[in-house]
Amino acid sequence: DIQMTQSPSLLSASVGDRVTLSCKASQNIYKYLNWYQQKLGEAPKLLIYYTNSLQTGIPSRFSGSGSGTDFTLTISSLQPEDVATYYCYQYNSGPTFGAGTKLELK
Amino acid sequence: EVQLVESGGGLVQPGRSLKLSCAASGFTFSDYAMAWVRQAPKKGLEWVATIIYDGSSTYYRDSVKGRFTISRDNAKSTLYLQMDSLRSEDTATYYCARGRILDYWGQGVMVTVSS
């Protein structure tokens, strides 16, 4: 199975900060990597698919990059409504999620 | 507007069965693979199973193989998850999601396995 490791597990940042979340795969997943946002009590929402494609309706402050085993989600200017847990997800084979990064306001 | 609405959850004893449904609308259901994803209380997301657009192929995580069956009725635009021999570790909120990339999700349905 492909293991997905997210870091950090908890991130505190201020409104307006540039925030970077990391996701590492245990083997090459090419670009088959998505990012999801889950707010408390809600279903996950797709933000980024195929590493760097922005899902319809998602603000442009969200962006993704990477390939192979190392991937990044960047929020260019953190907003209060971005407080959530973020999950990466690989769908190259035997789909797996990372454990998540909880993003909170400092 | 894409909508996915799960139903069928509840409290069930270990070893018993439960069948979840996911009613889809707002898109051509028969064009898409569909999946189930679960989330144990206060835990992360876990892919459970996927079925391709016509139902001819299915895929499962190891821990549910032989116990869970994913199926679909394209005429009714409905996805199913038959869960047999349930265990306490199957306790979770179960979400249905669209496609290989899981681009739309339902609101989830809670399954509690306890005596």
CSV table of N, CA, C and O in Angstrom, one decimal, chain A residues 1 32 34 36 38 42-46 49-50 55-56 87 89 91-99, chain B residues 35 37-39 43-47 50 59 61-62 95 98-108:
chain,number,residue,atom,x,y,z
A,1,ASP,N,0.8,-1.2,0.0
A,1,ASP,CA,0.0,0.0,0.0
A,1,ASP,C,0.9,1.3,0.0
A,1,ASP,O,1.9,1.3,0.6
A,32,TYR,N,-1.1,12.0,-9.4
A,32,TYR,CA,-2.4,11.6,-9.0
A,32,TYR,C,-2.7,11.9,-7.5
A,32,TYR,O,-2.8,11.0,-6.7
A,34,ASN,N,-4.8,14.6,-4.8
A,34,ASN,CA,-5.8,15.6,-4.6
A,34,ASN,C,-5.7,16.2,-3.2
A,34,ASN,O,-5.1,15.6,-2.3
A,36,TYR,N,-8.2,18.0,-0.1
A,36,TYR,CA,-9.5,18.2,0.4
A,36,TYR,C,-9.5,19.0,1.7
A,36,TYR,O,-8.5,18.9,2.5
A,38,GLN,N,-11.8,19.9,5.1
A,38,GLN,CA,-12.9,19.4,5.9
A,38,GLN,C,-13.1,20.3,7.1
A,38,GLN,O,-12.2,20.3,8.0
A,42,GLU,N,-18.6,18.9,8.8
A,42,GLU,CA,-19.0,18.9,7.4
A,42,GLU,C,-18.3,17.8,6.6
A,42,GLU,O,-17.4,17.2,7.0
A,43,ALA,N,-18.9,17.5,5.4
A,43,ALA,CA,-18.2,16.6,4.5
A,43,ALA,C,-17.0,17.2,3.9
A,43,ALA,O,-16.9,18.5,3.8
A,44,PRO,N,-16.0,16.4,3.5
A,44,PRO,CA,-14.8,17.0,2.8
A,44,PRO,C,-15.2,17.7,1.5
A,44,PRO,O,-16.2,17.3,0.9
A,45,LYS,N,-14.4,18.6,1.1
A,45,LYS,CA,-14.6,19.4,-0.1
A,45,LYS,C,-13.3,19.3,-1.0
A,45,LYS,O,-12.3,19.6,-0.4
A,46,LEU,N,-13.5,19.0,-2.2
A,46,LEU,CA,-12.3,19.0,-3.1
A,46,LEU,C,-11.8,20.4,-3.4
A,46,LEU,O,-12.6,21.2,-3.9
A,49,TYR,N,-7.2,19.0,-7.7
A,49,TYR,CA,-7.1,17.7,-8.2
A,49,TYR,C,-5.9,17.6,-9.2
A,49,TYR,O,-5.5,18.6,-9.7
A,50,TYR,N,-5.4,16.4,-9.4
A,50,TYR,CA,-4.3,16.1,-10.2
A,50,TYR,C,-3.2,17.1,-9.9
A,50,TYR,O,-2.6,17.8,-10.8
A,55,GLN,N,-10.3,23.2,-8.3
A,55,GLN,CA,-11.7,22.8,-8.5
A,55,GLN,C,-12.6,24.0,-8.7
A,55,GLN,O,-12.3,25.1,-8.1
A,56,THR,N,-13.6,23.8,-9.5
A,56,THR,CA,-14.5,24.9,-9.8
A,56,THR,C,-15.1,25.5,-8.5
A,56,THR,O,-15.5,24.8,-7.6
A,87,TYR,N,-6.7,17.3,3.9
A,87,TYR,CA,-6.2,15.9,3.6
A,87,TYR,C,-5.7,15.8,2.2
A,87,TYR,O,-6.3,16.4,1.3
A,89,TYR,N,-4.7,13.0,-0.9
A,89,TYR,CA,-5.3,11.7,-1.3
A,89,TYR,C,-4.7,11.3,-2.6
A,89,TYR,O,-4.7,12.1,-3.6
A,91,TYR,N,-4.6,8.7,-5.8
A,91,TYR,CA,-5.4,7.7,-6.5
A,91,TYR,C,-4.7,7.1,-7.6
A,91,TYR,O,-5.3,6.6,-8.6
A,92,ASN,N,-3.3,7.0,-7.5
A,92,ASN,CA,-2.6,6.2,-8.5
A,92,ASN,C,-2.8,4.7,-8.4
A,92,ASN,O,-3.1,4.1,-9.4
A,93,SER,N,-2.8,4.2,-7.1
A,93,SER,CA,-3.2,2.8,-6.9
A,93,SER,C,-3.6,2.6,-5.5
A,93,SER,O,-3.1,3.3,-4.6
A,94,GLY,N,-4.6,1.7,-5.2
A,94,GLY,CA,-5.0,1.4,-3.9
A,94,GLY,C,-5.2,2.7,-3.1
A,94,GLY,O,-4.5,3.0,-2.1
A,95,PRO,N,-6.2,3.5,-3.4
A,95,PRO,CA,-6.3,4.9,-2.9
A,95,PRO,C,-6.1,5.0,-1.4
A,95,PRO,O,-6.6,4.2,-0.6
A,96,THR,N,-5.4,6.0,-1.1
A,96,THR,CA,-5.1,6.3,0.4
A,96,THR,C,-5.1,7.8,0.6
A,96,THR,O,-4.7,8.6,-0.2
A,97,PHE,N,-5.5,8.1,1.9
A,97,PHE,CA,-5.5,9.5,2.4
A,97,PHE,C,-4.3,9.7,3.3
A,97,PHE,O,-3.9,8.7,4.0
A,98,GLY,N,-3.8,10.9,3.4
A,98,GLY,CA,-3.0,11.2,4.5
A,98,GLY,C,-3.8,11.4,5.8
A,98,GLY,O,-5.0,11.4,5.8
A,99,ALA,N,-3.0,11.6,6.9
A,99,ALA,CA,-3.7,11.7,8.2
A,99,ALA,C,-4.3,13.0,8.5
A,99,ALA,O,-5.0,13.2,9.4
B,35,ALA,N,-17.7,5.9,-5.2
B,35,ALA,CA,-16.9,5.3,-4.1
B,35,ALA,C,-17.6,5.6,-2.8
B,35,ALA,O,-18.4,6.4,-2.7
B,37,VAL,N,-16.3,6.3,1.2
B,37,VAL,CA,-15.2,6.7,2.1
B,37,VAL,C,-15.8,6.8,3.5
B,37,VAL,O,-16.9,7.2,3.6
B,38,ARG,N,-15.0,6.3,4.5
B,38,ARG,CA,-15.5,6.4,5.8
B,38,ARG,C,-14.6,7.2,6.7
B,38,ARG,O,-13.4,7.4,6.4
B,39,GLN,N,-15.1,7.6,7.9
B,39,GLN,CA,-14.4,8.4,8.8
B,39,GLN,C,-14.8,8.0,10.2
B,39,GLN,O,-15.9,8.3,10.6
B,43,LYS,N,-11.3,10.7,13.7
B,43,LYS,CA,-10.2,10.2,13.0
B,43,LYS,C,-10.2,10.7,11.5
B,43,LYS,O,-11.0,11.5,11.2
B,44,GLY,N,-9.2,10.2,10.7
B,44,GLY,CA,-9.1,10.7,9.4
B,44,GLY,C,-10.0,9.9,8.4
B,44,GLY,O,-10.8,9.1,8.8
B,45,LEU,N,-9.8,10.3,7.1
B,45,LEU,CA,-10.6,9.7,6.1
B,45,LEU,C,-10.0,8.4,5.6
B,45,LEU,O,-8.7,8.2,5.6
B,46,GLU,N,-10.8,7.4,5.2
B,46,GLU,CA,-10.4,6.1,4.8
B,46,GLU,C,-11.2,5.6,3.6
B,46,GLU,O,-12.4,5.5,3.7
B,47,TRP,N,-10.5,5.4,2.5
B,47,TRP,CA,-11.2,4.9,1.3
B,47,TRP,C,-11.7,3.5,1.6
B,47,TRP,O,-11.0,2.7,2.2
B,50,THR,N,-14.7,1.2,-4.4
B,50,THR,CA,-15.0,1.9,-5.6
B,50,THR,C,-15.6,0.9,-6.6
B,50,THR,O,-15.3,-0.3,-6.7
B,59,TYR,N,-13.6,-2.5,-6.4
B,59,TYR,CA,-12.3,-2.5,-5.6
B,59,TYR,C,-12.6,-2.2,-4.2
B,59,TYR,O,-13.4,-1.4,-3.9
B,61,ARG,N,-10.8,-2.0,0.0
B,61,ARG,CA,-9.7,-2.0,0.9
B,61,ARG,C,-9.6,-3.4,1.6
B,61,ARG,O,-10.7,-4.0,1.7
B,62,ASP,N,-8.4,-3.8,2.0
B,62,ASP,CA,-8.2,-5.1,2.5
B,62,ASP,C,-9.1,-5.5,3.7
B,62,ASP,O,-9.7,-6.6,3.8
B,95,TYR,N,-19.4,8.1,3.7
B,95,TYR,CA,-19.7,9.1,2.7
B,95,TYR,C,-19.7,8.4,1.3
B,95,TYR,O,-18.8,7.5,1.1
B,98,ARG,N,-18.2,10.9,-5.8
B,98,ARG,CA,-18.3,10.7,-7.2
B,98,ARG,C,-16.9,10.6,-7.8
B,98,ARG,O,-16.0,11.4,-7.6
B,99,GLY,N,-16.8,9.6,-8.7
B,99,GLY,CA,-15.7,9.5,-9.6
B,99,GLY,C,-14.4,9.0,-8.9
B,99,GLY,O,-14.3,8.8,-7.7
B,100,ARG,N,-13.4,8.8,-9.8
B,100,ARG,CA,-12.1,8.4,-9.2
B,100,ARG,C,-11.4,9.5,-8.4
B,100,ARG,O,-10.7,9.2,-7.5
B,101,ILE,N,-11.8,10.8,-8.7
B,101,ILE,CA,-11.1,11.9,-8.0
B,101,ILE,C,-12.0,12.3,-6.8
B,101,ILE,O,-11.6,13.3,-6.2
B,102,LEU,N,-13.1,11.7,-6.6
B,102,LEU,CA,-14.0,12.1,-5.4
B,102,LEU,C,-14.3,13.6,-5.4
B,102,LEU,O,-13.9,14.3,-4.5
B,103,ASP,N,-14.9,14.1,-6.5
B,103,ASP,CA,-15.0,15.5,-6.6
B,103,ASP,C,-16.3,16.0,-5.9
B,103,ASP,O,-16.3,17.2,-5.6
B,104,TYR,N,-17.3,15.2,-5.7
B,104,TYR,CA,-18.4,15.6,-4.9
B,104,TYR,C,-18.7,14.5,-3.9
B,104,TYR,O,-18.6,13.3,-4.2
B,105,TRP,N,-19.2,15.0,-2.7
B,105,TRP,CA,-19.4,14.1,-1.6
B,105,TRP,C,-20.8,14.3,-1.0
B,105,TRP,O,-21.4,15.4,-1.1
B,106,GLY,N,-21.4,13.2,-0.5
B,106,GLY,CA,-22.6,13.4,0.2
B,106,GLY,C,-22.4,13.9,1.6
B,106,GLY,O,-21.2,14.2,2.0
B,107,GLN,N,-23.4,14.1,2.4
B,107,GLN,CA,-23.3,14.6,3.7
B,107,GLN,C,-22.9,13.6,4.8
B,107,GLN,O,-22.5,13.9,5.9
B,108,GLY,N,-23.0,12.3,4.4
B,108,GLY,CA,-22.5,11.2,5.3
B,108,GLY,C,-23.7,10.6,6.1
B,108,GLY,O,-24.7,11.3,6.3
